[in-house]
Coordinates of C-alpha atoms in Angstrom, one line a residue:
X13 CA 165.9 80.6 108.7
X14 CA 164.4 78.1 106.4
X15 CA 161.8 77.1 109.1
X16 CA 160.9 80.8 109.6
X17 CA 160.5 81.3 105.9
X18 CA 158.2 78.3 105.7
X19 CA 156.1 79.6 108.6
X20 CA 155.9 83.0 107.0
X21 CA 154.8 81.4 103.7
X22 CA 152.1 79.4 105.5
X23 CA 150.9 82.5 107.3
X24 CA 150.7 84.4 104.0
X25 CA 148.7 81.6 102.4
X26 CA 146.3 81.5 105.3
X27 CA 145.9 85.3 105.3
X28 CA 145.2 85.3 101.6
X29 CA 142.6 82.5 102.0
X30 CA 140.9 84.4 104.8
X31 CA 141.0 87.6 102.8
X32 CA 139.3 85.9 99.8
X33 CA 136.7 84.4 102.1
X34 CA 135.9 87.6 103.9
X35 CA 135.6 89.5 100.6
X36 CA 133.5 86.9 98.9
X37 CA 129.7 87.0 99.0
X38 CA 127.8 84.3 100.7
X39 CA 125.1 82.4 98.8
X40 CA 121.8 84.1 98.2
X41 CA 119.6 82.7 100.9
X42 CA 115.8 82.3 101.1
X43 CA 113.8 81.2 104.2
X44 CA 110.4 79.5 103.7
X45 CA 108.2 77.4 106.0
X46 CA 109.7 74.0 106.7
X47 CA 106.9 72.2 104.9
X48 CA 107.8 74.1 101.7
X49 CA 111.6 74.0 101.6
X50 CA 112.0 71.2 99.1
X51 CA 109.5 72.7 96.7
X52 CA 110.9 76.2 96.7
X53 CA 114.5 74.9 96.3
X54 CA 113.3 73.3 93.1
X55 CA 111.6 76.5 92.0
X56 CA 114.7 78.6 92.5
X57 CA 116.9 76.0 90.8
X58 CA 114.6 76.2 87.8
X59 CA 114.9 80.0 88.0
X60 CA 118.7 80.0 88.0
X61 CA 118.7 77.5 85.1
X62 CA 116.4 79.7 83.1
X63 CA 118.4 82.8 84.0
X64 CA 121.6 81.3 82.8
X65 CA 120.0 80.2 79.5
X66 CA 118.6 83.7 78.7
X67 CA 121.4 86.0 79.9
X68 CA 125.0 86.6 78.7
X69 CA 126.3 86.0 82.2
X70 CA 125.3 83.4 84.7
X71 CA 123.4 84.2 87.8
X72 CA 126.0 85.5 90.3
X73 CA 125.3 83.0 93.1
X74 CA 123.7 79.7 94.0
X75 CA 120.4 80.2 95.8
X76 CA 119.9 78.2 99.0
X77 CA 116.4 77.7 100.4
X78 CA 116.2 76.9 104.1
X79 CA 113.1 75.7 106.0
X80 CA 112.3 77.6 109.1
X81 CA 109.3 78.4 111.4
X82 CA 107.7 81.2 109.5
X83 CA 106.1 82.6 112.7
X84 CA 109.5 83.0 114.3
X85 CA 111.4 84.2 111.2
X86 CA 111.1 87.9 111.8
X87 CA 112.4 87.7 115.4
X88 CA 115.2 85.4 114.2
X89 CA 116.2 87.8 111.5
X90 CA 116.2 90.8 113.8
X91 CA 118.5 89.0 116.2
X92 CA 121.3 89.1 113.5
X93 CA 120.2 91.0 110.4
X94 CA 123.7 90.9 108.9
X95 CA 123.7 87.1 108.9
X96 CA 120.1 86.9 108.0
X97 CA 118.6 85.7 104.7
X98 CA 118.2 87.9 101.6
X99 CA 114.5 86.9 101.2
X100 CA 112.3 85.4 103.9
X101 CA 108.7 84.5 104.8
X102 CA 106.6 86.1 107.5
X103 CA 103.0 86.2 108.5
X104 CA 101.8 89.6 107.5
X105 CA 101.1 90.7 111.0
X106 CA 104.9 90.6 111.7
X107 CA 105.6 93.4 109.2
X108 CA 105.5 96.2 111.8
X109 CA 108.3 94.9 113.8
X110 CA 110.5 94.7 110.7
X111 CA 109.8 98.2 109.5
X112 CA 110.0 99.9 112.9
X113 CA 112.4 102.9 112.9
X114 CA 114.3 103.1 109.7
X115 CA 113.3 99.6 108.7
X116 CA 115.5 96.5 108.5
X117 CA 113.8 95.3 105.3
X118 CA 113.8 96.9 101.8
X119 CA 110.8 98.6 100.3
X120 CA 109.5 97.2 97.0
X121 CA 110.3 99.6 94.2
X122 CA 110.2 97.4 91.1
X123 CA 107.1 98.6 89.1
X124 CA 106.6 95.2 87.4
X125 CA 106.4 93.5 90.8
X126 CA 104.1 96.2 92.2
X127 CA 101.8 95.8 89.1
X128 CA 101.7 92.0 89.5
X129 CA 100.8 92.4 93.2
X130 CA 98.0 94.9 92.6
X131 CA 96.6 92.8 89.7
X132 CA 96.7 89.5 91.6
X133 CA 95.9 90.2 95.2
X134 CA 92.6 91.1 97.1
X135 CA 92.7 94.6 98.6
X136 CA 92.8 93.2 102.1
X137 CA 96.2 91.6 101.4
X138 CA 97.5 94.7 99.7
X139 CA 96.5 96.8 102.7
X140 CA 98.5 94.6 105.1
X141 CA 101.5 94.5 102.8
X142 CA 102.2 98.2 103.3
X143 CA 104.0 100.1 106.1
X144 CA 105.0 103.7 106.6
X145 CA 108.6 104.7 107.2
X146 CA 109.8 108.2 107.6
X147 CA 106.4 109.5 106.6
X148 CA 106.1 107.6 103.3
X149 CA 104.1 104.5 102.7
X150 CA 105.5 101.7 100.7
X151 CA 104.8 98.1 99.9
X152 CA 107.3 96.0 101.9
X153 CA 105.7 92.5 101.6
X154 CA 104.7 90.2 98.7
X155 CA 101.7 87.9 99.5
X156 CA 102.0 84.4 98.2
X157 CA 100.2 82.1 100.6
X158 CA 96.8 82.6 102.4
X159 CA 95.4 80.8 105.4
X160 CA 92.5 80.7 107.9
X161 CA 91.3 78.5 110.7
X162 CA 89.0 75.5 109.8
X163 CA 87.5 72.5 111.5
X164 CA 89.1 69.1 111.3
X165 CA 86.7 66.4 112.5
X166 CA 86.3 62.6 113.0
X167 CA 83.9 61.7 110.1
X168 CA 83.4 58.2 111.5
X169 CA 81.4 59.8 114.4
X170 CA 80.2 63.1 112.9
X171 CA 78.3 63.7 109.7
X172 CA 78.6 66.8 107.4
X173 CA 75.3 67.9 108.9
X174 CA 76.5 67.5 112.5
X175 CA 79.5 69.8 111.9
X176 CA 77.4 72.7 110.7
X177 CA 76.7 73.7 114.3
X178 CA 78.5 73.5 117.6
X179 CA 75.3 72.2 119.1
X180 CA 75.2 69.3 116.7
X181 CA 78.8 68.4 117.4
X182 CA 78.3 68.7 121.2
X183 CA 75.2 66.5 121.2
X184 CA 77.0 63.8 119.2
X185 CA 80.0 64.0 121.6
X186 CA 77.8 63.6 124.7
X187 CA 76.0 60.6 123.2
X188 CA 79.3 59.0 122.0
X189 CA 80.9 59.3 125.5
X190 CA 78.5 56.6 126.7
X191 CA 79.6 54.4 123.8
X192 CA 83.3 54.7 124.4
X193 CA 83.1 54.8 128.2
X194 CA 84.9 58.2 128.7
X195 CA 84.2 61.9 128.4
X196 CA 84.4 63.1 124.8
X197 CA 85.0 66.8 124.0
X198 CA 83.3 68.4 121.0
X199 CA 86.5 70.1 120.0
X200 CA 89.9 71.3 121.1
X201 CA 91.7 74.5 120.4
X202 CA 95.4 74.5 119.7
X203 CA 96.2 77.1 122.4
X204 CA 94.7 79.8 124.6
X205 CA 96.5 82.6 122.7
X206 CA 94.5 85.2 120.9
X207 CA 95.0 83.6 117.5
X208 CA 94.0 79.9 118.1
X209 CA 91.2 81.0 120.4
X210 CA 89.8 83.7 118.3
X211 CA 86.6 82.0 116.9
X212 CA 84.3 83.6 119.5
X213 CA 85.8 87.1 119.6
X214 CA 85.6 87.3 115.8
X215 CA 82.2 85.6 115.5
X216 CA 79.4 87.5 113.7
X217 CA 75.7 87.2 114.1
X218 CA 72.8 87.3 111.6
X219 CA 70.9 90.5 112.0
X220 CA 67.2 91.2 111.2
X221 CA 68.2 91.5 107.5
X222 CA 69.9 88.1 107.7
X223 CA 73.3 89.7 107.2
X224 CA 76.3 88.8 109.2
X225 CA 77.6 91.7 111.4
X226 CA 79.7 92.4 114.5
X227 CA 80.4 95.4 116.7
X228 CA 84.0 94.2 117.3
X229 CA 86.8 96.6 116.2
X230 CA 90.5 95.8 116.4
X231 CA 92.8 98.7 115.5
X232 CA 90.4 100.0 113.0
X233 CA 92.2 101.9 110.2
X234 CA 95.5 101.3 112.1
X235 CA 94.4 103.4 115.1
X236 CA 95.2 102.2 118.6
X237 CA 92.2 103.7 120.3
X238 CA 89.8 102.0 117.7
X239 CA 89.4 98.8 119.7
X240 CA 86.0 97.7 120.9
X241 CA 84.7 94.4 122.3
X242 CA 82.0 95.3 124.7
X243 CA 79.0 95.3 122.5
X244 CA 75.9 93.3 123.4
X245 CA 76.7 90.8 120.6
X246 CA 80.2 90.1 121.9
X247 CA 79.0 89.6 125.5
X248 CA 76.3 87.2 124.3
X249 CA 78.9 85.2 122.3
X250 CA 81.2 85.0 125.3
X251 CA 78.3 83.9 127.5
X252 CA 77.6 81.1 125.1
X253 CA 81.3 80.2 125.0
X254 CA 81.5 80.2 128.8
X255 CA 78.9 77.5 128.9
X256 CA 80.7 75.4 126.3
X257 CA 84.1 75.8 127.8
X258 CA 82.8 74.5 131.1
X259 CA 81.1 71.4 129.7
X260 CA 83.0 68.1 130.2
X261 CA 81.5 65.9 127.6
X262 CA 80.5 67.9 124.6
X263 CA 82.6 70.9 125.6
X264 CA 85.3 73.0 123.8
X265 CA 88.7 73.4 125.4
X266 CA 92.4 73.5 125.0
X267 CA 94.1 70.2 124.2
X268 CA 95.3 68.3 127.2
X269 CA 98.8 67.1 128.1
X270 CA 98.6 64.1 125.7
X271 CA 98.3 66.6 122.8
X272 CA 95.5 67.2 120.3
X273 CA 96.7 64.5 117.9
X274 CA 96.3 61.8 120.5
X275 CA 93.0 63.1 121.6
X276 CA 91.6 63.0 118.1
X277 CA 93.1 59.5 117.5
X278 CA 91.9 58.1 120.8
X279 CA 88.4 59.7 120.4
X280 CA 88.7 62.0 123.5
X281 CA 87.9 64.9 121.2
X282 CA 86.0 64.8 117.9
X283 CA 87.3 68.0 116.3
X284 CA 90.1 70.5 116.2
X285 CA 90.1 74.1 115.3
X286 CA 93.3 74.4 113.3
X287 CA 95.0 75.7 110.2
X288 CA 96.6 74.2 107.0
X289 CA 99.8 73.7 109.0
X290 CA 97.9 71.1 111.1
X291 CA 96.7 69.1 108.1
X292 CA 99.3 66.4 107.9
X293 CA 99.1 65.8 111.7
X294 CA 95.3 65.6 111.6
X295 CA 95.5 63.2 108.6
X296 CA 98.0 61.0 110.6
X297 CA 95.7 61.0 113.6
X298 CA 92.4 60.2 111.7
X299 CA 93.5 58.7 108.4
X300 CA 90.5 58.0 106.1
X301 CA 88.2 59.3 108.9
X302 CA 89.5 62.9 108.5
X303 CA 86.8 65.4 107.6
X304 CA 87.2 69.1 107.0
X305 CA 84.6 71.8 107.3
X306 CA 84.2 75.6 107.9
X307 CA 84.0 76.6 111.6
X308 CA 80.4 75.9 112.8
X309 CA 77.5 78.2 113.7
X310 CA 76.0 78.4 117.2
X311 CA 72.7 79.7 118.6
X312 CA 72.2 82.0 121.6
X313 CA 69.9 80.5 124.2
X314 CA 68.0 82.1 127.1
X315 CA 71.1 81.5 129.2
X316 CA 73.2 83.5 126.8
X317 CA 70.9 86.3 125.7
X318 CA 72.2 89.8 126.5
X319 CA 70.8 93.3 125.8
X320 CA 69.7 93.5 122.2
X321 CA 70.8 89.9 121.4
X322 CA 67.8 87.7 122.0
X323 CA 67.6 83.9 122.3
X324 CA 67.5 82.3 118.9
X325 CA 70.2 84.6 117.4
X326 CA 72.5 82.6 115.2
X327 CA 76.3 83.3 115.1
X328 CA 79.0 82.2 112.6
X329 CA 82.3 81.4 114.2
X330 CA 85.1 83.7 113.0
X331 CA 88.8 83.5 112.2
X332 CA 91.8 85.6 111.3
X333 CA 92.3 85.4 107.6
X334 CA 96.0 85.9 106.9
X335 CA 98.6 85.9 104.2
X336 CA 102.2 84.8 104.3
X337 CA 104.5 87.2 102.5
X338 CA 108.0 87.4 101.2
X339 CA 110.2 90.3 102.4
X340 CA 113.7 91.4 101.4
X341 CA 116.7 92.1 103.6
X342 CA 117.7 95.8 103.4
X343 CA 121.2 96.1 102.0
X344 CA 121.5 92.7 100.6
X345 CA 124.5 92.0 98.4
X346 CA 122.0 90.7 95.8
X347 CA 119.4 93.5 96.0
X348 CA 119.5 94.0 92.2
X349 CA 118.2 90.5 91.7
X350 CA 115.7 90.0 94.6
X351 CA 112.6 91.7 93.2
X352 CA 112.9 89.7 89.9
X353 CA 113.0 86.5 92.0
X354 CA 109.9 87.6 93.9
X355 CA 108.0 88.2 90.6
X356 CA 108.6 84.6 89.8
X357 CA 108.1 83.0 93.3
X358 CA 104.8 85.0 93.9
X359 CA 103.4 84.4 90.4
X360 CA 100.1 82.7 90.0
X361 CA 101.8 79.7 88.3
X362 CA 104.2 79.0 91.2
X363 CA 101.4 79.6 93.8
X364 CA 99.3 76.9 92.0
X365 CA 102.3 74.5 91.9
X366 CA 102.9 75.2 95.6
X367 CA 99.3 74.2 96.4
X368 CA 99.5 71.0 94.4
X369 CA 102.9 70.0 96.0
X370 CA 102.6 71.4 99.6
X371 CA 98.9 72.2 100.0
X372 CA 99.8 75.9 100.4
X373 CA 96.6 77.9 99.7
X374 CA 97.2 80.5 97.0
X375 CA 96.9 84.2 97.9
X376 CA 95.8 85.4 94.5
X377 CA 92.2 86.7 94.5
X378 CA 90.5 84.5 91.9
X379 CA 92.1 81.2 92.9
X380 CA 88.8 79.6 93.9
X381 CA 87.3 80.3 90.5
X382 CA 90.3 80.0 88.2
X383 CA 92.3 77.1 89.7
X384 CA 90.8 73.7 88.8
X385 CA 92.9 71.8 91.4
X386 CA 91.0 73.5 94.1
X387 CA 87.7 72.0 93.1
X388 CA 89.1 68.4 92.7
X389 CA 87.7 65.6 94.8
X390 CA 90.6 65.5 97.3
X391 CA 91.1 66.4 100.9
X392 CA 93.6 69.1 100.0
X393 CA 91.0 70.7 97.8
X394 CA 88.4 70.4 100.5
X395 CA 90.8 72.1 102.9
X396 CA 91.4 74.9 100.4
X397 CA 87.7 75.5 99.7
X398 CA 86.9 75.6 103.5
X399 CA 89.8 78.1 104.1
X400 CA 88.5 80.3 101.3
X401 CA 84.9 80.1 102.6
X402 CA 86.2 81.2 106.0
X403 CA 87.6 84.3 104.4
X404 CA 83.9 85.4 104.3
X405 CA 83.8 85.1 108.1
X406 CA 87.1 86.7 109.2
X407 CA 89.5 89.6 109.1
X408 CA 93.1 89.9 108.4
X409 CA 95.2 90.4 111.5
X410 CA 95.4 94.2 111.9
X411 CA 98.7 94.2 113.8
X412 CA 101.3 94.8 111.1
X413 CA 100.8 98.5 110.8
X414 CA 102.5 99.4 114.1
X415 CA 105.0 97.2 115.9
X416 CA 103.4 97.4 119.3
X417 CA 99.9 96.4 118.3
X418 CA 100.9 92.7 117.9
X419 CA 102.5 92.7 121.3
X420 CA 99.6 94.5 123.0
X421 CA 97.0 92.1 121.5
X422 CA 98.8 88.9 122.1
X423 CA 101.4 89.3 124.8
X424 CA 100.0 91.7 127.5
X425 CA 97.6 89.4 129.2
X426 CA 94.3 89.8 127.2
X427 CA 94.2 86.2 125.8
X428 CA 94.7 84.8 129.3
X429 CA 91.9 86.9 130.6
X430 CA 89.5 85.8 127.9
X431 CA 90.4 82.1 128.5
X432 CA 90.0 82.5 132.3
X433 CA 86.6 84.1 131.7
X434 CA 85.5 81.3 129.4
X435 CA 86.6 78.7 131.9
X436 CA 85.2 80.9 134.8
X437 CA 88.5 80.2 136.7
X438 CA 88.1 80.3 140.5
X439 CA 84.4 81.4 139.8
X440 CA 85.8 84.9 139.1
X441 CA 83.4 85.4 136.1
X442 CA 80.0 84.2 137.4
X443 CA 77.7 86.9 135.9
X444 CA 77.2 89.4 133.0
X445 CA 78.9 92.2 134.9
X446 CA 82.1 90.2 135.3
X447 CA 82.2 89.3 131.6
X448 CA 81.7 92.9 130.7
X449 CA 84.5 93.9 133.1
X450 CA 86.8 91.3 131.6
X451 CA 86.2 92.6 128.1
X452 CA 86.7 96.2 129.2
X453 CA 90.1 95.3 130.6
X454 CA 91.0 93.6 127.3
X455 CA 90.0 96.7 125.4
X456 CA 92.3 98.8 127.6
X457 CA 95.2 96.4 127.1
X458 CA 94.7 96.5 123.3
X459 CA 94.7 100.3 123.3
X460 CA 97.5 100.9 125.7
X461 CA 99.5 97.8 126.4
X462 CA 98.5 97.8 130.1
X463 CA 95.5 96.9 132.2
X464 CA 95.0 100.4 133.6

């Protein structure tokens, strides 16, 4: 009997412990990019300390910041929303998948947070922070980091003047190949996906009024049918790209099996089209020889001219200009506290500290003029100024409005078709008609999610 009583007593203790654990709340959790985890942990530690000093009761939980791949955070969250974080970071174009149906994230309702967002952010970031659920449009995302593609280059070979044009880079690469005894590419792209290989599709040309323009449309005003990439200007740009993607020395192509870092380091490539997330690796590869510039211009030749686009027309390479945003878990145990935390984490002050500590480019609209650190004589400041200048030559990814747009643009075969056309794989794209046909197929995919 005594043994049975002991076993029953132990079982009671275990049941009580389990009950207390099950009923207790887990810590308030925030996901940010891996490169920023330590910084934002310090920021929320400061927030909790200040909260405790200014309130009658202490903050109800510790706040744990976890570093994750921001690009995969939305999918990871959707795999298990119950176990997911209370606040997490996404690229703005992931918003549609999180608000599909009844939405798995919470709308922003705090008027102080909305007022701060509208005062601080450019309209393009505000537009992509909204989504419509059950017929009503809300803000769901809080921008706090911005980004665009730039050019990292080997400044021991290329001058600042060289990198103003693709032709200048290519000529230097061809000449340098005889010096080093192997073929040297002008530049590598990080991947053949529709993001890292977007500089031609999103390029703009100088018209007769010397203004940059393009006929390309991608989900204009959030409408699926409003996709267009078969204008004379786009075909001419792709013809130019087809020549450069087929060059050996002096060409542009995807990084090889050794990786872009090794290609830069060993001088098999002189440049990389990349983002701020590649900065540390580019610096490790090139050290004091790392240069940073906006993406170059290129000029249409007789071989590239098409329709109304004549030889001599100058283009500016383009980019997607994006913001990273905080979003909130719907039904969080800490919902009453989350928006106040976001007011703090997305504030101008914390954005500036994030730049100084992690090289995260601020999202607020006047950063280039108001933030002195961005004009300092440092590589981080040069990166920031180039990213901001590229904002003049790009568009925000227009895929967050509706969940399927992101999938249709990136994952239904259009990027592979464009890359195959640029490489003229199996000589399947030998002439203007085949380039036009390729772009028409891409338009159909973007509009419908299928090739026909």
